[in-house]
PDB file of C-alpha atoms in Angstrom:
ATOM      1  CA  MET U   1     143.330 138.007 149.002  1.00 47.00           C
ATOM      2  CA  THR U   2     141.442 137.167 151.940  1.00 48.00           C
ATOM      3  CA  SER U   3     144.401 135.545 153.906  1.00 52.00           C
ATOM      4  CA  VAL U   4     146.613 138.769 152.926  1.00 58.00           C
ATOM      5  CA  GLY U   5     143.781 141.105 154.322  1.00 56.00           C
ATOM      6  CA  THR U   6     142.923 139.322 157.400  1.00 69.00           C
ATOM      7  CA  GLY U   7     142.395 142.019 160.189  1.00 78.00           C
ATOM      8  CA  TYR U   8     142.498 144.809 157.530  1.00 83.00           C
ATOM      9  CA  ASP U   9     139.577 144.378 155.497  1.00 84.00           C
ATOM     10  CA  TYR U  10     136.687 144.761 158.092  1.00 83.00           C
ATOM     11  CA  SER U  11     136.419 148.395 157.275  1.00 82.00           C
ATOM     12  CA  ALA U  12     136.856 150.633 154.512  1.00 83.00           C
ATOM     13  CA  THR U  13     138.471 153.173 156.581  1.00 84.00           C
ATOM     14  CA  THR U  14     141.580 150.804 157.633  1.00 87.00           C
ATOM     15  CA  TYR U  15     144.762 150.639 155.531  1.00 88.00           C
ATOM     16  CA  SER U  16     146.787 147.662 155.495  1.00 89.00           C
ATOM     17  CA  PRO U  17     150.683 148.152 156.248  1.00 90.00           C
ATOM     18  CA  GLU U  18     151.277 148.037 152.374  1.00 89.00           C
ATOM     19  CA  GLY U  19     148.810 151.382 152.029  1.00 88.00           C
ATOM     20  CA  ARG U  20     146.088 149.126 150.693  1.00 89.00           C
ATOM     21  CA  VAL U  21     142.383 149.621 151.191  1.00 90.00           C
ATOM     22  CA  PHE U  22     141.033 145.902 150.804  1.00 92.00           C
ATOM     23  CA  GLN U  23     137.131 146.712 150.683  1.00 92.00           C
ATOM     24  CA  ILE U  24     137.888 149.196 147.780  1.00 93.00           C
ATOM     25  CA  GLU U  25     139.804 146.129 146.100  1.00 93.00           C
ATOM     26  CA  TYR U  26     136.882 143.873 146.634  1.00 94.00           C
ATOM     27  CA  ALA U  27     134.318 146.265 145.114  1.00 95.00           C
ATOM     28  CA  SER U  28     136.708 146.304 141.934  1.00 95.00           C
ATOM     29  CA  LYS U  29     136.592 142.493 142.024  1.00 95.00           C
ATOM     30  CA  ALA U  30     132.896 142.522 141.979  1.00 95.00           C
ATOM     31  CA  VAL U  31     132.996 144.830 138.848  1.00 96.00           C
ATOM     32  CA  ASP U  32     135.201 142.374 137.210  1.00 94.00           C
ATOM     33  CA  ASN U  33     132.922 139.358 137.833  1.00 92.00           C
ATOM     34  CA  SER U  34     130.089 141.026 135.925  1.00 92.00           C
ATOM     35  CA  GLY U  35     129.040 141.120 132.256  1.00 92.00           C
ATOM     36  CA  LEU U  36     130.946 143.231 129.917  1.00 95.00           C
ATOM     37  CA  SER U  37     130.152 147.044 129.439  1.00 96.00           C
ATOM     38  CA  ILE U  38     131.624 149.226 126.426  1.00 97.00           C
ATOM     39  CA  GLY U  39     131.566 152.836 125.945  1.00 97.00           C
ATOM     40  CA  VAL U  40     133.145 154.683 122.988  1.00 97.00           C
ATOM     41  CA  ARG U  41     133.008 158.167 122.073  1.00 97.00           C
ATOM     42  CA  VAL U  42     132.778 158.894 118.175  1.00 96.00           C
ATOM     43  CA  LYS U  43     132.431 161.882 116.103  1.00 94.00           C
ATOM     44  CA  ASP U  44     128.939 162.432 116.271  1.00 93.00           C
ATOM     45  CA  GLY U  45     127.892 160.758 119.863  1.00 96.00           C
ATOM     46  CA  VAL U  46     128.427 158.170 122.302  1.00 97.00           C
ATOM     47  CA  VAL U  47     127.475 154.615 122.314  1.00 98.00           C
ATOM     48  CA  LEU U  48     126.959 152.425 125.210  1.00 98.00           C
ATOM     49  CA  GLY U  49     126.799 148.436 125.154  1.00 97.00           C
ATOM     50  CA  VAL U  50     126.044 145.881 127.860  1.00 96.00           C
ATOM     51  CA  GLU U  51     126.602 142.197 127.930  1.00 94.00           C
ATOM     52  CA  LYS U  52     123.571 141.265 130.342  1.00 92.00           C
ATOM     53  CA  ILE U  53     124.140 137.843 131.732  1.00 88.00           C
ATOM     54  CA  ARG U  54     120.851 135.928 131.841  1.00 85.00           C
ATOM     55  CA  VAL U  55     121.110 134.078 135.334  1.00 80.00           C
ATOM     56  CA  SER U  56     118.085 132.044 134.564  1.00 80.00           C
ATOM     57  CA  LYS U  57     115.654 131.174 131.753  1.00 81.00           C
ATOM     58  CA  MET U  58     112.877 132.161 133.753  1.00 83.00           C
ATOM     59  CA  HIS U  59     113.794 135.962 133.611  1.00 82.00           C
ATOM     60  CA  VAL U  60     111.493 138.011 131.451  1.00 83.00           C
ATOM     61  CA  GLU U  61     113.487 139.353 128.482  1.00 80.00           C
ATOM     62  CA  HIS U  62     114.231 143.056 128.819  1.00 78.00           C
ATOM     63  CA  SER U  63     113.794 143.379 132.549  1.00 81.00           C
ATOM     64  CA  ASN U  64     116.569 144.462 134.875  1.00 84.00           C
ATOM     65  CA  ARG U  65     118.154 146.663 132.403  1.00 89.00           C
ATOM     66  CA  ARG U  66     121.928 147.974 132.699  1.00 93.00           C
ATOM     67  CA  LEU U  67     121.112 150.919 130.687  1.00 96.00           C
ATOM     68  CA  HIS U  68     119.644 153.704 132.451  1.00 96.00           C
ATOM     69  CA  THR U  69     118.380 157.247 131.173  1.00 96.00           C
ATOM     70  CA  VAL U  70     119.483 160.007 133.853  1.00 97.00           C
ATOM     71  CA  GLU U  71     118.262 162.973 131.899  1.00 95.00           C
ATOM     72  CA  ARG U  72     117.218 163.748 128.331  1.00 95.00           C
ATOM     73  CA  HIS U  73     120.880 164.059 127.236  1.00 96.00           C
ATOM     74  CA  ILE U  74     122.576 161.925 129.699  1.00 97.00           C
ATOM     75  CA  GLY U  75     122.543 158.305 130.287  1.00 97.00           C
ATOM     76  CA  CYS U  76     124.597 155.364 131.642  1.00 97.00           C
ATOM     77  CA  ALA U  77     125.604 151.645 131.828  1.00 97.00           C
ATOM     78  CA  ASP U  78     126.754 149.688 134.952  1.00 96.00           C
ATOM     79  CA  ALA U  79     129.117 146.941 135.348  1.00 96.00           C
ATOM     80  CA  GLY U  80     129.192 145.067 138.995  1.00 95.00           C
ATOM     81  CA  LEU U  81     126.353 144.713 141.446  1.00 95.00           C
ATOM     82  CA  MET U  82     122.973 145.737 140.053  1.00 93.00           C
ATOM     83  CA  ALA U  83     121.641 146.831 143.376  1.00 94.00           C
ATOM     84  CA  ASP U  84     124.518 149.121 144.081  1.00 96.00           C
ATOM     85  CA  ALA U  85     124.278 150.507 140.435  1.00 96.00           C
ATOM     86  CA  ARG U  86     120.590 151.499 140.868  1.00 95.00           C
ATOM     87  CA  ASN U  87     121.385 153.319 143.943  1.00 96.00           C
ATOM     88  CA  VAL U  88     124.040 155.382 142.288  1.00 97.00           C
ATOM     89  CA  VAL U  89     121.762 155.850 139.259  1.00 97.00           C
ATOM     90  CA  ASN U  90     118.938 157.220 141.398  1.00 97.00           C
ATOM     91  CA  ARG U  91     121.599 159.400 143.015  1.00 97.00           C
ATOM     92  CA  ALA U  92     122.480 160.817 139.443  1.00 97.00           C
ATOM     93  CA  ARG U  93     119.044 161.602 138.536  1.00 97.00           C
ATOM     94  CA  SER U  94     118.608 163.594 141.579  1.00 97.00           C
ATOM     95  CA  GLU U  95     121.679 165.656 141.165  1.00 97.00           C
ATOM     96  CA  ALA U  96     120.617 166.316 137.472  1.00 97.00           C
ATOM     97  CA  ALA U  97     117.292 167.300 138.865  1.00 97.00           C
ATOM     98  CA  ASN U  98     118.544 169.722 141.850  1.00 97.00           C
ATOM     99  CA  TYR U  99     120.953 171.199 139.189  1.00 97.00           C
ATOM    100  CA  PHE U 100     118.026 172.234 136.716  1.00 96.00           C
ATOM    101  CA  ASP U 101     116.027 173.617 139.892  1.00 96.00           C
ATOM    102  CA  ASN U 102     118.858 175.892 140.667  1.00 96.00           C
ATOM    103  CA  TYR U 103     120.148 176.826 137.434  1.00 95.00           C
ATOM    104  CA  SER U 104     117.288 176.152 134.932  1.00 93.00           C
ATOM    105  CA  HIS U 105     119.312 174.352 132.376  1.00 93.00           C
ATOM    106  CA  SER U 106     120.673 170.662 131.918  1.00 94.00           C
ATOM    107  CA  ILE U 107     123.783 169.775 133.982  1.00 96.00           C
ATOM    108  CA  PRO U 108     126.955 169.519 132.070  1.00 96.00           C
ATOM    109  CA  VAL U 109     127.966 165.745 131.607  1.00 97.00           C
ATOM    110  CA  ARG U 110     131.401 166.835 133.389  1.00 97.00           C
ATOM    111  CA  ALA U 111     129.643 168.493 136.497  1.00 97.00           C
ATOM    112  CA  LEU U 112     127.402 165.277 136.906  1.00 97.00           C
ATOM    113  CA  ALA U 113     130.543 162.998 136.441  1.00 97.00           C
ATOM    114  CA  GLU U 114     132.190 165.014 139.479  1.00 97.00           C
ATOM    115  CA  ARG U 115     129.132 164.686 141.807  1.00 97.00           C
ATOM    116  CA  ILE U 116     128.421 161.087 141.140  1.00 98.00           C
ATOM    117  CA  ALA U 117     132.191 160.596 141.868  1.00 97.00           C
ATOM    118  CA  GLY U 118     132.242 162.357 144.957  1.00 97.00           C
ATOM    119  CA  PHE U 119     129.088 160.386 146.223  1.00 97.00           C
ATOM    120  CA  MET U 120     130.952 156.936 145.400  1.00 97.00           C
ATOM    121  CA  GLN U 121     134.412 158.176 147.020  1.00 96.00           C
ATOM    122  CA  ALA U 122     132.003 159.339 150.269  1.00 95.00           C
ATOM    123  CA  HIS U 123     131.502 155.622 150.576  1.00 94.00           C
ATOM    124  CA  THR U 124     135.066 154.783 150.821  1.00 94.00           C
ATOM    125  CA  LEU U 125     135.775 157.121 154.099  1.00 92.00           C
ATOM    126  CA  TYR U 126     133.512 156.079 156.979  1.00 90.00           C
ATOM    127  CA  GLY U 127     133.132 152.587 158.790  1.00 84.00           C
ATOM    128  CA  HIS U 128     129.477 152.626 158.795  1.00 88.00           C
ATOM    129  CA  VAL U 129     129.172 152.106 154.832  1.00 91.00           C
ATOM    130  CA  ARG U 130     131.005 150.264 152.083  1.00 92.00           C
ATOM    131  CA  PRO U 131     132.225 150.922 148.903  1.00 95.00           C
ATOM    132  CA  PHE U 132     129.779 150.587 145.975  1.00 97.00           C
ATOM    133  CA  GLY U 133     130.381 147.503 143.993  1.00 96.00           C
ATOM    134  CA  CYS U 134     129.666 148.996 140.722  1.00 97.00           C
ATOM    135  CA  SER U 135     131.469 151.096 137.866  1.00 97.00           C
ATOM    136  CA  ILE U 136     129.179 153.490 136.112  1.00 97.00           C
ATOM    137  CA  LEU U 137     129.935 154.560 132.269  1.00 98.00           C
ATOM    138  CA  LEU U 138     128.392 157.968 131.953  1.00 98.00           C
ATOM    139  CA  ALA U 139     127.554 158.946 128.420  1.00 98.00           C
ATOM    140  CA  GLY U 140     126.090 162.485 127.470  1.00 97.00           C
ATOM    141  CA  TYR U 141     125.850 165.207 124.803  1.00 96.00           C
ATOM    142  CA  ASP U 142     126.006 168.813 125.870  1.00 94.00           C
ATOM    143  CA  ARG U 143     127.135 172.353 124.672  1.00 93.00           C
ATOM    144  CA  THR U 144     130.762 170.956 124.431  1.00 93.00           C
ATOM    145  CA  GLY U 145     129.795 167.881 122.076  1.00 94.00           C
ATOM    146  CA  PRO U 146     129.989 164.010 123.080  1.00 96.00           C
ATOM    147  CA  GLN U 147     131.317 163.046 126.450  1.00 97.00           C
ATOM    148  CA  LEU U 148     132.223 159.735 128.129  1.00 98.00           C
ATOM    149  CA  TYR U 149     133.285 159.290 131.686  1.00 98.00           C
ATOM    150  CA  MET U 150     133.943 156.257 133.607  1.00 98.00           C
ATOM    151  CA  ILE U 151     133.366 156.469 137.527  1.00 98.00           C
ATOM    152  CA  GLU U 152     135.045 153.535 139.561  1.00 97.00           C
ATOM    153  CA  PRO U 153     134.276 152.126 143.072  1.00 96.00           C
ATOM    154  CA  ASN U 154     136.875 154.263 144.502  1.00 95.00           C
ATOM    155  CA  GLY U 155     135.711 157.601 143.309  1.00 95.00           C
ATOM    156  CA  ILE U 156     137.978 158.065 140.414  1.00 96.00           C
ATOM    157  CA  HIS U 157     136.410 159.603 137.416  1.00 96.00           C
ATOM    158  CA  LEU U 158     138.266 160.088 133.881  1.00 97.00           C
ATOM    159  CA  GLY U 159     137.145 161.096 130.766  1.00 96.00           C
ATOM    160  CA  TYR U 160     137.729 158.478 127.804  1.00 97.00           C
ATOM    161  CA  PHE U 161     137.265 157.818 124.044  1.00 96.00           C
ATOM    162  CA  GLY U 162     136.524 154.383 124.695  1.00 96.00           C
ATOM    163  CA  CYS U 163     136.429 152.306 128.093  1.00 96.00           C
ATOM    164  CA  THR U 164     135.389 149.027 129.380  1.00 97.00           C
ATOM    165  CA  ALA U 165     134.377 147.394 132.647  1.00 96.00           C
ATOM    166  CA  GLY U 166     133.593 143.601 133.463  1.00 94.00           C
ATOM    167  CA  LYS U 167     135.302 140.332 133.398  1.00 90.00           C
ATOM    168  CA  THR U 168     136.927 140.783 129.625  1.00 92.00           C
ATOM    169  CA  ARG U 169     137.702 144.404 129.950  1.00 94.00           C
ATOM    170  CA  GLN U 170     141.324 143.869 128.886  1.00 95.00           C
ATOM    171  CA  ALA U 171     140.741 142.083 125.772  1.00 95.00           C
ATOM    172  CA  ALA U 172     137.825 144.576 124.952  1.00 95.00           C
ATOM    173  CA  LYS U 173     140.166 147.425 125.423  1.00 95.00           C
ATOM    174  CA  THR U 174     142.525 145.613 122.788  1.00 95.00           C
ATOM    175  CA  GLU U 175     139.818 145.701 120.435  1.00 95.00           C
ATOM    176  CA  LEU U 176     138.765 149.255 120.870  1.00 95.00           C
ATOM    177  CA  GLU U 177     142.319 150.327 120.443  1.00 94.00           C
ATOM    178  CA  LYS U 178     142.153 148.853 116.962  1.00 93.00           C
ATOM    179  CA  LEU U 179     139.459 151.019 116.226  1.00 93.00           C
ATOM    180  CA  LYS U 180     139.664 154.805 114.624  1.00 92.00           C
ATOM    181  CA  LEU U 181     137.016 156.236 116.837  1.00 93.00           C
ATOM    182  CA  ASN U 182     137.168 159.702 115.908  1.00 91.00           C
ATOM    183  CA  GLU U 183     136.528 158.648 112.478  1.00 93.00           C
ATOM    184  CA  LEU U 184     133.282 156.565 113.176  1.00 94.00           C
ATOM    185  CA  THR U 185     129.674 157.536 113.447  1.00 95.00           C
ATOM    186  CA  CYS U 186     127.079 156.185 116.057  1.00 95.00           C
ATOM    187  CA  GLU U 187     125.632 154.024 113.525  1.00 95.00           C
ATOM    188  CA  GLN U 188     129.118 152.274 112.846  1.00 95.00           C
ATOM    189  CA  ALA U 189     130.054 152.146 116.268  1.00 96.00           C
ATOM    190  CA  ILE U 190     126.900 150.552 117.272  1.00 97.00           C
ATOM    191  CA  LYS U 191     127.890 147.499 115.082  1.00 96.00           C
ATOM    192  CA  GLU U 192     131.461 147.689 116.159  1.00 96.00           C
ATOM    193  CA  VAL U 193     130.276 147.446 119.963  1.00 96.00           C
ATOM    194  CA  ALA U 194     128.125 144.480 119.123  1.00 96.00           C
ATOM    195  CA  ARG U 195     130.904 142.771 117.372  1.00 95.00           C
ATOM    196  CA  ILE U 196     133.218 143.144 120.245  1.00 96.00           C
ATOM    197  CA  ILE U 197     130.698 141.907 122.892  1.00 95.00           C
ATOM    198  CA  TYR U 198     129.688 138.865 120.680  1.00 94.00           C
ATOM    199  CA  LYS U 199     133.386 137.947 120.010  1.00 93.00           C
ATOM    200  CA  LEU U 200     134.582 137.976 123.717  1.00 93.00           C
ATOM    201  CA  HIS U 201     131.361 136.229 125.117  1.00 88.00           C
ATOM    202  CA  ASP U 202     132.654 132.499 125.585  1.00 79.00           C
ATOM    203  CA  GLU U 203     129.760 130.288 124.603  1.00 74.00           C
ATOM    204  CA  ASN U 204     131.370 127.269 126.175  1.00 63.00           C
ATOM    205  CA  LYS U 205     131.868 128.816 129.695  1.00 67.00           C
ATOM    206  CA  ASP U 206     129.417 131.737 129.992  1.00 70.00           C
ATOM    207  CA  LYS U 207     125.815 131.829 130.311  1.00 77.00           C
ATOM    208  CA  ASP U 208     123.407 133.132 127.542  1.00 86.00           C
ATOM    209  CA  PHE U 209     123.338 136.909 127.657  1.00 89.00           C
ATOM    210  CA  GLU U 210     121.296 139.629 126.566  1.00 92.00           C
ATOM    211  CA  LEU U 211     122.815 142.545 124.343  1.00 94.00           C
ATOM    212  CA  GLU U 212     121.623 146.111 125.125  1.00 95.00           C
ATOM    213  CA  ILE U 213     123.011 149.170 123.343  1.00 97.00           C
ATOM    214  CA  ALA U 214     122.141 152.867 123.692  1.00 97.00           C
ATOM    215  CA  CYS U 215     123.403 156.177 122.145  1.00 97.00           C
ATOM    216  CA  ALA U 216     123.791 159.449 123.187  1.00 97.00           C
ATOM    217  CA  ASN U 217     123.984 162.263 120.534  1.00 96.00           C
ATOM    218  CA  ALA U 218     122.453 165.577 119.836  1.00 94.00           C
ATOM    219  CA  ASN U 219     119.111 164.221 119.616  1.00 94.00           C
ATOM    220  CA  GLY U 220     119.372 162.941 123.300  1.00 95.00           C
ATOM    221  CA  PHE U 221     119.888 159.707 125.029  1.00 97.00           C
ATOM    222  CA  LYS U 222     118.004 156.712 124.070  1.00 95.00           C
ATOM    223  CA  VAL U 223     118.203 152.619 123.708  1.00 95.00           C
ATOM    224  CA  VAL U 224     118.309 151.881 120.108  1.00 95.00           C
ATOM    225  CA  SER U 225     115.290 150.404 118.669  1.00 93.00           C
ATOM    226  CA  LYS U 226     114.705 146.720 118.245  1.00 93.00           C
ATOM    227  CA  GLU U 227     115.706 146.913 114.499  1.00 95.00           C
ATOM    228  CA  ILE U 228     118.946 148.719 114.732  1.00 95.00           C
ATOM    229  CA  LEU U 229     119.945 146.171 117.693  1.00 94.00           C
ATOM    230  CA  GLU U 230     119.107 143.075 115.322  1.00 94.00           C
ATOM    231  CA  GLN U 231     121.086 144.701 112.492  1.00 95.00           C
ATOM    232  CA  ALA U 232     124.136 145.018 114.966  1.00 95.00           C
ATOM    233  CA  GLU U 233     123.684 141.475 116.242  1.00 94.00           C
ATOM    234  CA  ASN U 234     123.651 140.358 112.538  1.00 94.00           C
ATOM    235  CA  TYR U 235     126.642 142.124 111.678  1.00 94.00           C
ATOM    236  CA  ALA U 236     128.354 140.961 114.884  1.00 93.00           C
ATOM    237  CA  LYS U 237     127.560 137.184 114.052  1.00 91.00           C
ATOM    238  CA  GLU U 238     128.514 137.465 110.190  1.00 92.00           C
ATOM    239  CA  SER U 239     131.838 139.154 111.320  1.00 89.00           C
ATOM    240  CA  LEU U 240     132.628 136.227 113.516  1.00 86.00           C
ATOM    241  CA  ASN U 241     131.771 133.678 111.104  1.00 86.00           C
ATOM    242  CA  ASP U 242     134.299 135.696 108.467  1.00 80.00           C
ATOM    243  CA  GLU U 243     137.035 135.491 111.110  1.00 77.00           C
ATOM    244  CA  MET U 244     136.589 131.570 111.622  1.00 76.00           C
ATOM    245  CA  ASN U 245     136.334 130.886 108.054  1.00 74.00           C
ATOM    246  CA  GLU U 246     139.776 132.896 107.549  1.00 66.00           C
TER     247      GLU U 246
END
């Protein structure tokens, strides 16, 4: 890609003769190189799952989370460069707080998705900034029910029943399409998300990972408890063993 984009990838404001903006493509490549992130919208909420790669055995467990609380009823998962994602998450928290100060009620999930998308898209328009090398999976539960959005580095944001980001996103998408999401509960979706992440993790090629799962429902956005996470991991491992024995 570098040889093709030579001379046209110095700035996010420069188009190639083919109409491509290479810095945005490079940002998307950073997302594709990260661990898998999954979001599923089910009948009673939204479940987010993250395959957080442990790049060093010296890292403290549960540090540098890739699941973030934005507001009481909204949270997100990230894929890509963690430092970039933190910047975007901080902006989301600021937007949610400003909305509450102005209107005295919580920000709708769709409105927050639009504001985050506008912020990320603005970083593709000026020569003195670069696109964010991350995608954000935004989950929430408001008066319209469960909502799931994915915001990409180019500023595109779309609503989803199921979305994926990361290096095995296509295979994960195929697995999600096999599920009847509108019939699942959050409890069932948590186990299915864990199963997909464990199934697509290549132990021979990839480093060890830490599974993170959170749920947004009528009670708010929360990271699942250790007991629920262990149950989901045991279910995922048993499912893999059953598939191998068949």
